[in-house]
Amino acid sequence: MSFDNAYEALVEPGTTDEAHWAFGTGFADQMTGVDRAVPSDADAGNLAAYCLMLADDALVFSQRLSEWCANSPELEEDVALANIALDLLGQARLLLARAAEVAPEVRPAAAPAHVPDEDALAYFRDERDFRNVRMVEQEIGDFAVTIARLLLFSSWRLALFQRLATSRDPVLAAVAAKGCKELAYHRDHAVQWTLRLGDGTDYSHERMRAGLARVWPFQPELFTPTPVELRLAEQGIAVDPADVRSEVDNVVDTVFGAAGLERPQLPELSPVAGHAGRDGIHTELMGYLLAEMQHLARSHPQAVW
Amino acid sequence: MTGEREADTLERDFQHTVDADQRIEPRDWMPDGYRRTLVRQIAQHAHSEIIGMQPEGNWITRAPSLRRKAILLAKVQDEAGHGLYLYAATETLGAAREDLTQKLLVGKQKYSSIFNYPTLTFADVGVIGWLVDGAAICNQVPLCRTSYGPYARAMIRICKEESFHQRQGYELLMTMMGGTDEQRAMVQDAVNRWWWPSLMMFGPPDDASPNTEQSMRWRIKRHTNDELRQKFVDMTVPQAEKLGVTLPDPELRWNAERGHYDFGAPDWDEFWQVVKGNGPCNAQRVAHRNRAHEEGAWVREAAAAYAEKRARGLDRLAQQQLATGGVA
């Protein structure tokens, strides 16, 4: 395209490359050429359940972060938070597709056949079938809550993905390798803002402290493994989240030290009869989040978008 | 009298540069009126990008597929980026982003009136891409050759992205038209609601546009409002036919003699009502921006305080190193 006439873009010959519309031109699909075979010793149901956990964390957090668009404190922040939301949405799409690929039975029966797997899973599953941790479904909150949650979540997910990049499932390994670059940026963004808010004004320090207190009780759930994760971790396919605890603690303590913040002394949010987000037992906020996200797709199940 | 003669020479040189289709750059002399007009126009464009994030952002959390959600989120993000380039362009003219933002918040500067209309269905997302971004492109492509260099260069990038958005919008509508009857009705309904406001985006008719003549002499503007409106209609009618929608104008027909489409006049009373602040969403859009700005004040203050502390710390460090003969 020449630099003089933007009309030329309108008359460029049509492309059959679908990614062209979604992500612009000149982007290579990083999943091209990745071996999609499931490791022979892996239980497909377990692998799909694990993909859904990682996918739903990203999808639901992305949904929350996108609420900042046109609402954030600075234009630059509208751009940055939208970017992070887009990265997570991209990770969710790959993982949802992988879940349905390895275990087609995870596709909800309510989804019409023409709906792509990723949308069948995102839009036609009921709340109980979502496997995300409860931290990500919490309301958007103020900017400090958002930064506190981004700091904890991205530090945790980056540590997880760095290990997952050597997973014996080649697709998980590829998704994780791609995700590491993104998550390193997300973590950096959260760290920079934690420093600014923690060591900015007295007022911002107090808001940041309150923001951390809001999300802190949800943090232990990040490190609590489910039986599925433990089984797959033993096979070198998944990562036991308990293994990343000390690394994440290190990151967070270092940042808190530099920002003049203290590790909140708050108890863990209790599960319900031993069940939490990974088991499909969510907080009340999750139903509203899904109602908003899913209503249009469900109102027109035969529609094509 | 030397001063006056000098000013005459400067003005003559300026107009000479403009007439030769060369660019005026930030350090060049320029008439005050030229500078004022540019700041007003670029700021209004920047504000339009920022306010325009709201009607489309309205559908991000409800987008009916993940692919559409990604496209929409990226598009609204681009608009924030456009706002940033444009505010940066005004800064080359001596304006301050903070000051312009304040003028938007208190209603002293305007933004494109189109964004005072509501987005009621997901088809509106497609129609905004097709018609509103399409009209914006018609307005903006000539600005890639506008006389002020930084503005022209910002517009080249913006136009490329707007063209992309327009195609994405049109592709969404094409997909929806290939879907269910309800979807087709949704698209037609959105076209009915957005057609006339899109035509109004080119501004009042030439005989009611007092600034056009001077702006054209300065080559800030290169076509009149009515010329651009005609170009837009000519470009859009075949696209509507291909899409399978009807444009809601009984007077719309091809005029072989003129080689252009004839079309009806928009409701200019409604246009002025919306410009004056009485559109369906004027109060909502400005209140939204004010709320976001106010709620973010403590964050901006914290960032400024933190930056100042760091700068002081670095200064102290440098002084210590100078005093002790240490090296950084």
mmCIF file of N, CA, C and O in Angstrom, chain B residues 122-154:
data_model
loop_
_atom_site.group_PDB
_atom_site.id
_atom_site.type_symbol
_atom_site.label_atom_id
_atom_site.label_comp_id
_atom_site.label_asym_id
_atom_site.label_seq_id
_atom_site.Cartn_x
_atom_site.Cartn_y
_atom_site.Cartn_z
ATOM 1 N N PHE B 122 -25.658 -5.393 17.670
ATOM 2 C CA PHE B 122 -24.294 -5.684 17.228
ATOM 3 C C PHE B 122 -24.081 -5.292 15.764
ATOM 4 O O PHE B 122 -22.955 -5.048 15.339
ATOM 5 N N ALA B 123 -25.173 -5.216 15.005
ATOM 6 C CA ALA B 123 -25.026 -4.769 13.616
ATOM 7 C C ALA B 123 -24.492 -3.343 13.554
ATOM 8 O O ALA B 123 -23.825 -2.963 12.591
ATOM 9 N N ASP B 124 -24.760 -2.565 14.591
ATOM 10 C CA ASP B 124 -24.249 -1.190 14.616
ATOM 11 C C ASP B 124 -22.718 -1.171 14.549
ATOM 12 O O ASP B 124 -22.129 -0.250 13.992
ATOM 13 N N VAL B 125 -22.093 -2.179 15.142
ATOM 14 C CA VAL B 125 -20.629 -2.267 15.100
ATOM 15 C C VAL B 125 -20.174 -2.370 13.640
ATOM 16 O O VAL B 125 -19.235 -1.696 13.213
ATOM 17 N N GLY B 126 -20.866 -3.207 12.870
ATOM 18 C CA GLY B 126 -20.511 -3.356 11.458
ATOM 19 C C GLY B 126 -20.811 -2.102 10.664
ATOM 20 O O GLY B 126 -20.012 -1.667 9.824
ATOM 21 N N VAL B 127 -21.970 -1.513 10.934
ATOM 22 C CA VAL B 127 -22.360 -0.331 10.159
ATOM 23 C C VAL B 127 -21.467 0.863 10.489
ATOM 24 O O VAL B 127 -21.127 1.659 9.612
ATOM 25 N N ILE B 128 -21.060 0.974 11.726
ATOM 26 C CA ILE B 128 -20.115 2.058 12.062
ATOM 27 C C ILE B 128 -18.820 1.856 11.279
ATOM 28 O O ILE B 128 -18.267 2.797 10.719
ATOM 29 N N GLY B 129 -18.353 0.611 11.222
ATOM 30 C CA GLY B 129 -17.141 0.354 10.444
ATOM 31 C C GLY B 129 -17.339 0.721 8.982
ATOM 32 O O GLY B 129 -16.522 1.421 8.378
ATOM 33 N N TRP B 130 -18.437 0.280 8.431
ATOM 34 C CA TRP B 130 -18.671 0.492 7.005
ATOM 35 C C TRP B 130 -18.963 1.963 6.681
ATOM 36 O O TRP B 130 -18.257 2.580 5.877
ATOM 37 N N LEU B 131 -19.992 2.520 7.323
ATOM 38 C CA LEU B 131 -20.415 3.871 6.943
ATOM 39 C C LEU B 131 -19.644 4.973 7.681
ATOM 40 O O LEU B 131 -19.166 5.916 7.044
ATOM 41 N N VAL B 132 -19.519 4.851 8.979
ATOM 42 C CA VAL B 132 -18.887 5.941 9.732
ATOM 43 C C VAL B 132 -17.386 5.984 9.444
ATOM 44 O O VAL B 132 -16.829 7.044 9.163
ATOM 45 N N ASP B 133 -16.739 4.838 9.477
ATOM 46 C CA ASP B 133 -15.313 4.838 9.125
ATOM 47 C C ASP B 133 -15.137 5.149 7.640
ATOM 48 O O ASP B 133 -14.159 5.788 7.248
ATOM 49 N N GLY B 134 -16.095 4.699 6.835
ATOM 50 C CA GLY B 134 -16.037 5.022 5.398
ATOM 51 C C GLY B 134 -16.100 6.529 5.176
ATOM 52 O O GLY B 134 -15.330 7.095 4.397
ATOM 53 N N ALA B 135 -17.028 7.185 5.867
ATOM 54 C CA ALA B 135 -17.140 8.646 5.740
ATOM 55 C C ALA B 135 -15.881 9.310 6.290
ATOM 56 O O ALA B 135 -15.367 10.270 5.708
ATOM 57 N N ALA B 136 -15.378 8.776 7.388
ATOM 58 C CA ALA B 136 -14.151 9.344 7.970
ATOM 59 C C ALA B 136 -13.005 9.239 6.965
ATOM 60 O O ALA B 136 -12.221 10.178 6.802
ATOM 61 N N ILE B 137 -12.936 8.122 6.259
ATOM 62 C CA ILE B 137 -11.867 7.946 5.273
ATOM 63 C C ILE B 137 -11.988 8.992 4.160
ATOM 64 O O ILE B 137 -11.009 9.613 3.762
ATOM 65 N N CYS B 138 -13.214 9.182 3.682
ATOM 66 C CA CYS B 138 -13.412 10.200 2.632
ATOM 67 C C CYS B 138 -12.930 11.564 3.110
ATOM 68 O O CYS B 138 -12.302 12.316 2.365
ATOM 69 N N ASN B 139 -13.244 11.880 4.354
ATOM 70 C CA ASN B 139 -12.804 13.153 4.924
ATOM 71 C C ASN B 139 -11.298 13.203 5.106
ATOM 72 O O ASN B 139 -10.676 14.245 4.955
ATOM 73 N N GLN B 140 -10.737 12.060 5.462
ATOM 74 C CA GLN B 140 -9.361 12.080 5.961
ATOM 75 C C GLN B 140 -8.290 11.788 4.918
ATOM 76 O O GLN B 140 -7.159 12.219 5.078
ATOM 77 N N VAL B 141 -8.662 11.048 3.872
ATOM 78 C CA VAL B 141 -7.632 10.754 2.868
ATOM 79 C C VAL B 141 -7.031 12.039 2.298
ATOM 80 O O VAL B 141 -5.801 12.155 2.203
ATOM 81 N N PRO B 142 -7.850 13.058 1.985
ATOM 82 C CA PRO B 142 -7.229 14.299 1.480
ATOM 83 C C PRO B 142 -6.324 14.948 2.541
ATOM 84 O O PRO B 142 -5.402 15.681 2.187
ATOM 85 N N LEU B 143 -6.585 14.656 3.814
ATOM 86 C CA LEU B 143 -5.751 15.254 4.866
ATOM 87 C C LEU B 143 -4.345 14.664 4.901
ATOM 88 O O LEU B 143 -3.459 15.235 5.516
ATOM 89 N N CYS B 144 -4.168 13.507 4.239
ATOM 90 C CA CYS B 144 -2.809 12.960 4.143
ATOM 91 C C CYS B 144 -1.922 13.902 3.331
ATOM 92 O O CYS B 144 -0.704 13.785 3.349
ATOM 93 N N ARG B 145 -2.556 14.834 2.580
ATOM 94 C CA ARG B 145 -1.782 15.808 1.804
ATOM 95 C C ARG B 145 -2.012 17.219 2.331
ATOM 96 O O ARG B 145 -1.760 18.196 1.632
ATOM 97 N N THR B 146 -2.506 17.318 3.540
ATOM 98 C CA THR B 146 -2.773 18.641 4.094
ATOM 99 C C THR B 146 -1.456 19.389 4.293
ATOM 100 O O THR B 146 -0.387 18.779 4.337
ATOM 101 N N SER B 147 -1.545 20.729 4.395
ATOM 102 C CA SER B 147 -0.302 21.510 4.338
ATOM 103 C C SER B 147 0.564 21.370 5.601
ATOM 104 O O SER B 147 1.760 21.614 5.554
ATOM 105 N N TYR B 148 -0.031 21.003 6.725
ATOM 106 C CA TYR B 148 0.779 20.919 7.951
ATOM 107 C C TYR B 148 1.383 19.513 8.096
ATOM 108 O O TYR B 148 0.658 18.525 8.253
ATOM 109 N N GLY B 149 2.709 19.449 8.052
ATOM 110 C CA GLY B 149 3.433 18.182 7.980
ATOM 111 C C GLY B 149 3.058 17.147 9.039
ATOM 112 O O GLY B 149 2.677 16.027 8.700
ATOM 113 N N PRO B 150 3.144 17.489 10.335
ATOM 114 C CA PRO B 150 2.862 16.461 11.354
ATOM 115 C C PRO B 150 1.434 15.913 11.260
ATOM 116 O O PRO B 150 1.199 14.734 11.513
ATOM 117 N N TYR B 151 0.493 16.776 10.888
ATOM 118 C CA TYR B 151 -0.902 16.337 10.749
ATOM 119 C C TYR B 151 -1.011 15.376 9.566
ATOM 120 O O TYR B 151 -1.612 14.304 9.668
ATOM 121 N N ALA B 152 -0.391 15.757 8.457
ATOM 122 C CA ALA B 152 -0.452 14.914 7.255
ATOM 123 C C ALA B 152 0.132 13.537 7.541
ATOM 124 O O ALA B 152 -0.433 12.508 7.155
ATOM 125 N N ARG B 153 1.248 13.520 8.258
ATOM 126 C CA ARG B 153 1.896 12.227 8.514
ATOM 127 C C ARG B 153 1.070 11.361 9.487
ATOM 128 O O ARG B 153 0.969 10.148 9.310
ATOM 129 N N ALA B 154 0.465 12.016 10.485
ATOM 130 C CA ALA B 154 -0.405 11.253 11.398
ATOM 131 C C ALA B 154 -1.577 10.670 10.608
ATOM 132 O O ALA B 154 -1.992 9.529 10.837
#
